[in-house]
Short mmCIF file of N, CA and C in Angstrom, two decimals:
data_model
loop_
_atom_site.label_atom_id
_atom_site.label_comp_id
_atom_site.label_asym_id
_atom_site.label_seq_id
_atom_site.Cartn_x
_atom_site.Cartn_y
_atom_site.Cartn_z
N ALA A 1 26.53 -4.11 -5.67
CA ALA A 1 26.15 -4.83 -4.47
C ALA A 1 27.23 -4.66 -3.42
N PHE A 2 26.77 -4.50 -2.20
CA PHE A 2 27.71 -4.33 -1.09
C PHE A 2 28.24 -5.66 -0.59
N HIS A 3 27.52 -6.70 -0.83
CA HIS A 3 27.96 -8.03 -0.40
C HIS A 3 27.38 -9.07 -1.34
N ASN A 4 27.90 -10.27 -1.23
CA ASN A 4 27.41 -11.37 -2.04
C ASN A 4 26.60 -12.28 -1.12
N PRO A 5 25.27 -12.17 -1.14
CA PRO A 5 24.47 -12.90 -0.16
C PRO A 5 24.39 -14.40 -0.38
N GLY A 6 24.79 -14.88 -1.52
CA GLY A 6 24.66 -16.31 -1.79
C GLY A 6 23.24 -16.65 -2.18
N ARG A 7 23.03 -17.93 -2.45
CA ARG A 7 21.71 -18.37 -2.93
C ARG A 7 20.63 -18.21 -1.85
N SER A 8 20.91 -18.63 -0.63
CA SER A 8 19.89 -18.54 0.43
C SER A 8 19.63 -17.08 0.81
N GLY A 9 20.67 -16.25 0.82
CA GLY A 9 20.48 -14.83 1.12
C GLY A 9 19.66 -14.13 0.05
N ALA A 10 19.93 -14.47 -1.21
CA ALA A 10 19.17 -13.88 -2.31
C ALA A 10 17.70 -14.30 -2.22
N GLY A 11 17.48 -15.55 -1.83
CA GLY A 11 16.10 -16.02 -1.65
C GLY A 11 15.41 -15.29 -0.52
N ALA A 12 16.16 -15.03 0.56
CA ALA A 12 15.58 -14.29 1.69
C ALA A 12 15.23 -12.86 1.28
N TYR A 13 16.12 -12.23 0.49
CA TYR A 13 15.83 -10.88 0.00
C TYR A 13 14.60 -10.88 -0.90
N ALA A 14 14.50 -11.87 -1.77
CA ALA A 14 13.34 -11.95 -2.67
C ALA A 14 12.06 -12.17 -1.87
N LEU A 15 12.12 -12.99 -0.82
CA LEU A 15 10.94 -13.22 0.02
C LEU A 15 10.54 -11.94 0.75
N LEU A 16 11.52 -11.23 1.28
CA LEU A 16 11.24 -9.96 1.95
C LEU A 16 10.62 -8.97 0.97
N GLN A 17 11.16 -8.91 -0.23
CA GLN A 17 10.62 -8.02 -1.26
C GLN A 17 9.19 -8.43 -1.62
N LEU A 18 8.93 -9.73 -1.68
CA LEU A 18 7.59 -10.22 -1.98
C LEU A 18 6.61 -9.83 -0.88
N LEU A 19 7.01 -9.96 0.38
CA LEU A 19 6.13 -9.61 1.50
C LEU A 19 5.83 -8.11 1.52
N ILE A 20 6.86 -7.30 1.33
CA ILE A 20 6.65 -5.85 1.31
C ILE A 20 5.79 -5.45 0.11
N GLY A 21 6.06 -6.04 -1.04
CA GLY A 21 5.26 -5.75 -2.23
C GLY A 21 3.81 -6.17 -2.06
N GLY A 22 3.59 -7.33 -1.43
CA GLY A 22 2.23 -7.79 -1.20
C GLY A 22 1.46 -6.89 -0.25
N ALA A 23 2.12 -6.48 0.84
CA ALA A 23 1.46 -5.58 1.79
C ALA A 23 1.16 -4.23 1.13
N GLY A 24 2.12 -3.70 0.40
CA GLY A 24 1.91 -2.43 -0.28
C GLY A 24 0.81 -2.51 -1.32
N ALA A 25 0.78 -3.61 -2.08
CA ALA A 25 -0.26 -3.79 -3.10
C ALA A 25 -1.64 -3.89 -2.45
N ALA A 26 -1.72 -4.58 -1.32
CA ALA A 26 -3.02 -4.71 -0.64
C ALA A 26 -3.53 -3.35 -0.16
N ILE A 27 -2.64 -2.56 0.42
CA ILE A 27 -3.05 -1.23 0.91
C ILE A 27 -3.41 -0.32 -0.26
N ALA A 28 -2.62 -0.36 -1.33
CA ALA A 28 -2.91 0.48 -2.50
C ALA A 28 -4.21 0.04 -3.17
N ALA A 29 -4.46 -1.26 -3.22
CA ALA A 29 -5.70 -1.76 -3.83
C ALA A 29 -6.91 -1.29 -3.02
N ARG A 30 -6.79 -1.29 -1.70
CA ARG A 30 -7.89 -0.80 -0.87
C ARG A 30 -8.15 0.68 -1.13
N GLN A 31 -7.08 1.45 -1.30
CA GLN A 31 -7.22 2.88 -1.58
C GLN A 31 -7.89 3.10 -2.93
N VAL A 32 -7.49 2.32 -3.93
CA VAL A 32 -8.12 2.42 -5.25
C VAL A 32 -9.60 2.06 -5.15
N TRP A 33 -9.92 1.05 -4.35
CA TRP A 33 -11.31 0.65 -4.15
C TRP A 33 -12.10 1.79 -3.50
N LEU A 34 -11.53 2.41 -2.45
CA LEU A 34 -12.21 3.53 -1.80
C LEU A 34 -12.46 4.67 -2.78
N GLN A 35 -11.49 4.93 -3.64
CA GLN A 35 -11.63 6.02 -4.60
C GLN A 35 -12.64 5.71 -5.69
N SER A 36 -12.94 4.44 -5.89
CA SER A 36 -13.89 4.06 -6.95
C SER A 36 -15.33 4.00 -6.45
N LEU A 37 -15.54 4.13 -5.14
CA LEU A 37 -16.89 4.06 -4.60
C LEU A 37 -17.72 5.27 -5.00
N PRO A 38 -19.03 5.08 -5.21
CA PRO A 38 -19.90 6.24 -5.43
C PRO A 38 -19.91 7.11 -4.17
N LYS A 39 -20.18 8.40 -4.33
CA LYS A 39 -20.11 9.33 -3.20
C LYS A 39 -21.01 8.93 -2.04
N ASP A 40 -22.15 8.32 -2.32
CA ASP A 40 -23.05 7.96 -1.23
C ASP A 40 -22.61 6.71 -0.47
N GLN A 41 -21.61 5.99 -0.96
CA GLN A 41 -21.12 4.79 -0.29
C GLN A 41 -19.75 4.99 0.37
N VAL A 42 -19.19 6.18 0.26
CA VAL A 42 -17.88 6.47 0.86
C VAL A 42 -18.05 6.51 2.38
N PRO A 43 -17.13 5.90 3.15
CA PRO A 43 -17.23 5.96 4.61
C PRO A 43 -17.26 7.40 5.11
N ALA A 44 -17.92 7.61 6.23
CA ALA A 44 -18.03 8.96 6.79
C ALA A 44 -16.67 9.48 7.23
N CYS A 45 -16.49 10.79 7.12
CA CYS A 45 -15.22 11.39 7.55
C CYS A 45 -15.10 11.30 9.07
N GLY A 46 -13.91 11.02 9.51
CA GLY A 46 -13.66 10.91 10.94
C GLY A 46 -12.74 12.02 11.42
N MET A 47 -12.09 11.76 12.54
CA MET A 47 -11.16 12.73 13.12
C MET A 47 -9.92 12.85 12.24
N GLY A 48 -9.24 13.97 12.34
CA GLY A 48 -7.99 14.17 11.64
C GLY A 48 -6.88 13.34 12.28
N LEU A 49 -5.84 13.05 11.51
CA LEU A 49 -4.74 12.21 12.00
C LEU A 49 -4.03 12.86 13.18
N ASP A 50 -3.77 14.15 13.13
CA ASP A 50 -3.08 14.83 14.24
C ASP A 50 -3.87 14.69 15.54
N TYR A 51 -5.17 14.90 15.45
CA TYR A 51 -6.01 14.80 16.65
C TYR A 51 -6.02 13.37 17.19
N MET A 52 -6.12 12.38 16.30
CA MET A 52 -6.12 10.99 16.75
C MET A 52 -4.81 10.63 17.45
N LEU A 53 -3.68 11.09 16.89
CA LEU A 53 -2.39 10.78 17.50
C LEU A 53 -2.25 11.40 18.88
N GLU A 54 -2.88 12.55 19.10
CA GLU A 54 -2.82 13.21 20.40
C GLU A 54 -3.74 12.56 21.42
N THR A 55 -4.86 11.99 20.99
CA THR A 55 -5.88 11.56 21.95
C THR A 55 -6.07 10.05 22.07
N LEU A 56 -5.67 9.29 21.08
CA LEU A 56 -5.94 7.85 21.09
C LEU A 56 -4.66 7.05 21.23
N PRO A 57 -4.76 5.82 21.75
CA PRO A 57 -3.59 4.93 21.74
C PRO A 57 -3.20 4.61 20.29
N PHE A 58 -1.90 4.36 20.08
CA PHE A 58 -1.39 4.17 18.72
C PHE A 58 -2.09 3.02 18.00
N SER A 59 -2.41 1.94 18.72
CA SER A 59 -3.08 0.80 18.07
C SER A 59 -4.46 1.21 17.54
N ASP A 60 -5.16 2.06 18.29
CA ASP A 60 -6.46 2.55 17.82
C ASP A 60 -6.31 3.46 16.60
N VAL A 61 -5.24 4.28 16.62
CA VAL A 61 -4.98 5.17 15.48
C VAL A 61 -4.76 4.34 14.22
N LEU A 62 -3.93 3.28 14.32
CA LEU A 62 -3.69 2.42 13.15
C LEU A 62 -4.98 1.80 12.64
N GLN A 63 -5.80 1.32 13.56
CA GLN A 63 -7.07 0.70 13.15
C GLN A 63 -7.96 1.70 12.43
N LYS A 64 -8.07 2.91 12.96
CA LYS A 64 -8.93 3.91 12.34
C LYS A 64 -8.38 4.39 11.00
N VAL A 65 -7.05 4.47 10.88
CA VAL A 65 -6.45 4.89 9.61
C VAL A 65 -6.77 3.88 8.52
N PHE A 66 -6.70 2.58 8.84
CA PHE A 66 -6.97 1.57 7.82
C PHE A 66 -8.46 1.36 7.58
N GLU A 67 -9.32 1.81 8.48
CA GLU A 67 -10.76 1.77 8.21
C GLU A 67 -11.13 2.79 7.14
N GLY A 68 -10.38 3.87 7.10
CA GLY A 68 -10.62 4.89 6.08
C GLY A 68 -11.65 5.91 6.52
N SER A 69 -11.71 6.99 5.79
CA SER A 69 -12.71 8.02 6.02
C SER A 69 -13.06 8.64 4.67
N GLY A 70 -14.03 9.52 4.66
CA GLY A 70 -14.48 10.11 3.41
C GLY A 70 -13.40 10.89 2.68
N GLU A 71 -12.50 11.51 3.43
CA GLU A 71 -11.47 12.31 2.76
C GLU A 71 -10.47 11.44 2.01
N CYS A 72 -10.35 10.18 2.37
CA CYS A 72 -9.39 9.32 1.67
C CYS A 72 -9.92 8.88 0.30
N ALA A 73 -11.18 9.17 0.01
CA ALA A 73 -11.73 8.80 -1.29
C ALA A 73 -11.46 9.87 -2.35
N GLU A 74 -10.87 10.99 -1.93
CA GLU A 74 -10.52 12.03 -2.90
C GLU A 74 -9.30 11.59 -3.70
N LYS A 75 -9.37 11.75 -5.00
CA LYS A 75 -8.29 11.29 -5.86
C LYS A 75 -7.13 12.27 -5.94
N GLY A 76 -7.37 13.53 -5.77
CA GLY A 76 -6.30 14.51 -5.90
C GLY A 76 -5.97 14.71 -7.37
N TRP A 77 -4.87 14.16 -7.83
CA TRP A 77 -4.47 14.32 -9.22
C TRP A 77 -4.43 12.96 -9.90
N GLU A 78 -4.45 13.00 -11.22
CA GLU A 78 -4.35 11.78 -12.02
C GLU A 78 -3.30 11.98 -13.10
N PHE A 79 -2.64 10.89 -13.47
CA PHE A 79 -1.70 10.89 -14.58
C PHE A 79 -2.03 9.67 -15.43
N LEU A 80 -2.32 9.88 -16.69
CA LEU A 80 -2.74 8.81 -17.61
C LEU A 80 -3.93 8.03 -17.04
N HIS A 81 -4.89 8.75 -16.49
CA HIS A 81 -6.15 8.22 -15.96
C HIS A 81 -5.98 7.35 -14.72
N LEU A 82 -4.84 7.41 -14.06
CA LEU A 82 -4.64 6.68 -12.80
C LEU A 82 -4.31 7.67 -11.69
N SER A 83 -4.91 7.47 -10.52
CA SER A 83 -4.58 8.30 -9.36
C SER A 83 -3.23 7.86 -8.80
N ILE A 84 -2.74 8.58 -7.82
CA ILE A 84 -1.47 8.19 -7.21
C ILE A 84 -1.59 6.81 -6.57
N ALA A 85 -2.77 6.49 -6.03
CA ALA A 85 -2.98 5.15 -5.47
C ALA A 85 -2.92 4.09 -6.57
N GLY A 86 -3.46 4.39 -7.73
CA GLY A 86 -3.39 3.45 -8.85
C GLY A 86 -1.97 3.22 -9.31
N TRP A 87 -1.18 4.29 -9.41
CA TRP A 87 0.22 4.15 -9.80
C TRP A 87 1.01 3.39 -8.74
N THR A 88 0.70 3.63 -7.48
CA THR A 88 1.37 2.89 -6.41
C THR A 88 1.07 1.41 -6.53
N LEU A 89 -0.18 1.07 -6.81
CA LEU A 89 -0.55 -0.33 -7.01
C LEU A 89 0.21 -0.94 -8.17
N VAL A 90 0.32 -0.21 -9.28
CA VAL A 90 1.08 -0.71 -10.44
C VAL A 90 2.52 -1.02 -10.05
N PHE A 91 3.16 -0.12 -9.33
CA PHE A 91 4.56 -0.32 -8.98
C PHE A 91 4.75 -1.43 -7.94
N PHE A 92 3.81 -1.59 -7.02
CA PHE A 92 3.92 -2.71 -6.07
C PHE A 92 3.73 -4.05 -6.78
N VAL A 93 2.82 -4.11 -7.75
CA VAL A 93 2.65 -5.34 -8.53
C VAL A 93 3.92 -5.63 -9.33
N ALA A 94 4.54 -4.59 -9.87
CA ALA A 94 5.82 -4.77 -10.58
C ALA A 94 6.89 -5.28 -9.62
N MET A 95 6.89 -4.78 -8.40
CA MET A 95 7.84 -5.24 -7.39
C MET A 95 7.65 -6.73 -7.10
N ILE A 96 6.40 -7.15 -7.03
CA ILE A 96 6.11 -8.57 -6.81
C ILE A 96 6.60 -9.39 -8.00
N ALA A 97 6.37 -8.91 -9.21
CA ALA A 97 6.82 -9.63 -10.41
C ALA A 97 8.34 -9.76 -10.44
N VAL A 98 9.04 -8.72 -10.05
CA VAL A 98 10.51 -8.77 -10.01
C VAL A 98 10.97 -9.77 -8.97
N SER A 99 10.30 -9.82 -7.82
CA SER A 99 10.72 -10.79 -6.79
C SER A 99 10.51 -12.22 -7.27
N PHE A 100 9.42 -12.48 -8.00
CA PHE A 100 9.22 -13.82 -8.56
C PHE A 100 10.30 -14.13 -9.60
N ALA A 101 10.65 -13.14 -10.41
CA ALA A 101 11.69 -13.35 -11.42
C ALA A 101 13.03 -13.65 -10.75
N LEU A 102 13.32 -12.99 -9.65
CA LEU A 102 14.58 -13.25 -8.93
C LEU A 102 14.61 -14.66 -8.35
N VAL A 103 13.49 -15.11 -7.84
CA VAL A 103 13.42 -16.46 -7.27
C VAL A 103 13.58 -17.50 -8.38
N ARG A 104 12.93 -17.28 -9.51
CA ARG A 104 13.02 -18.25 -10.62
C ARG A 104 14.40 -18.28 -11.26
N ARG A 105 15.10 -17.15 -11.20
CA ARG A 105 16.42 -17.07 -11.83
C ARG A 105 17.43 -17.98 -11.14
N ASP A 106 17.31 -18.10 -9.84
CA ASP A 106 18.28 -18.92 -9.08
C ASP A 106 17.94 -20.37 -9.05
#
């Protein structure tokens, strides 16, 4: 450790870790959900990210990225029957569990 944050600092770090873990888990869970949809229920493919960044305001780009498109339902590769989105979800949930353990420890 580079510094000794004390009890309140450690709690702040645990809260920050919990917030980041929660946001990451929510995004990963949505991706896993998109990948589990039947092909006929996958959202239609939209514009590519490069094109959107060139033509749309950044706030619109963020909104469209989180709406998803058909290409985001592709799994790519799997390891132990989980896609990369599934593994990301597992690790974000583990991050949340560690943050709870840190809060309970103090």
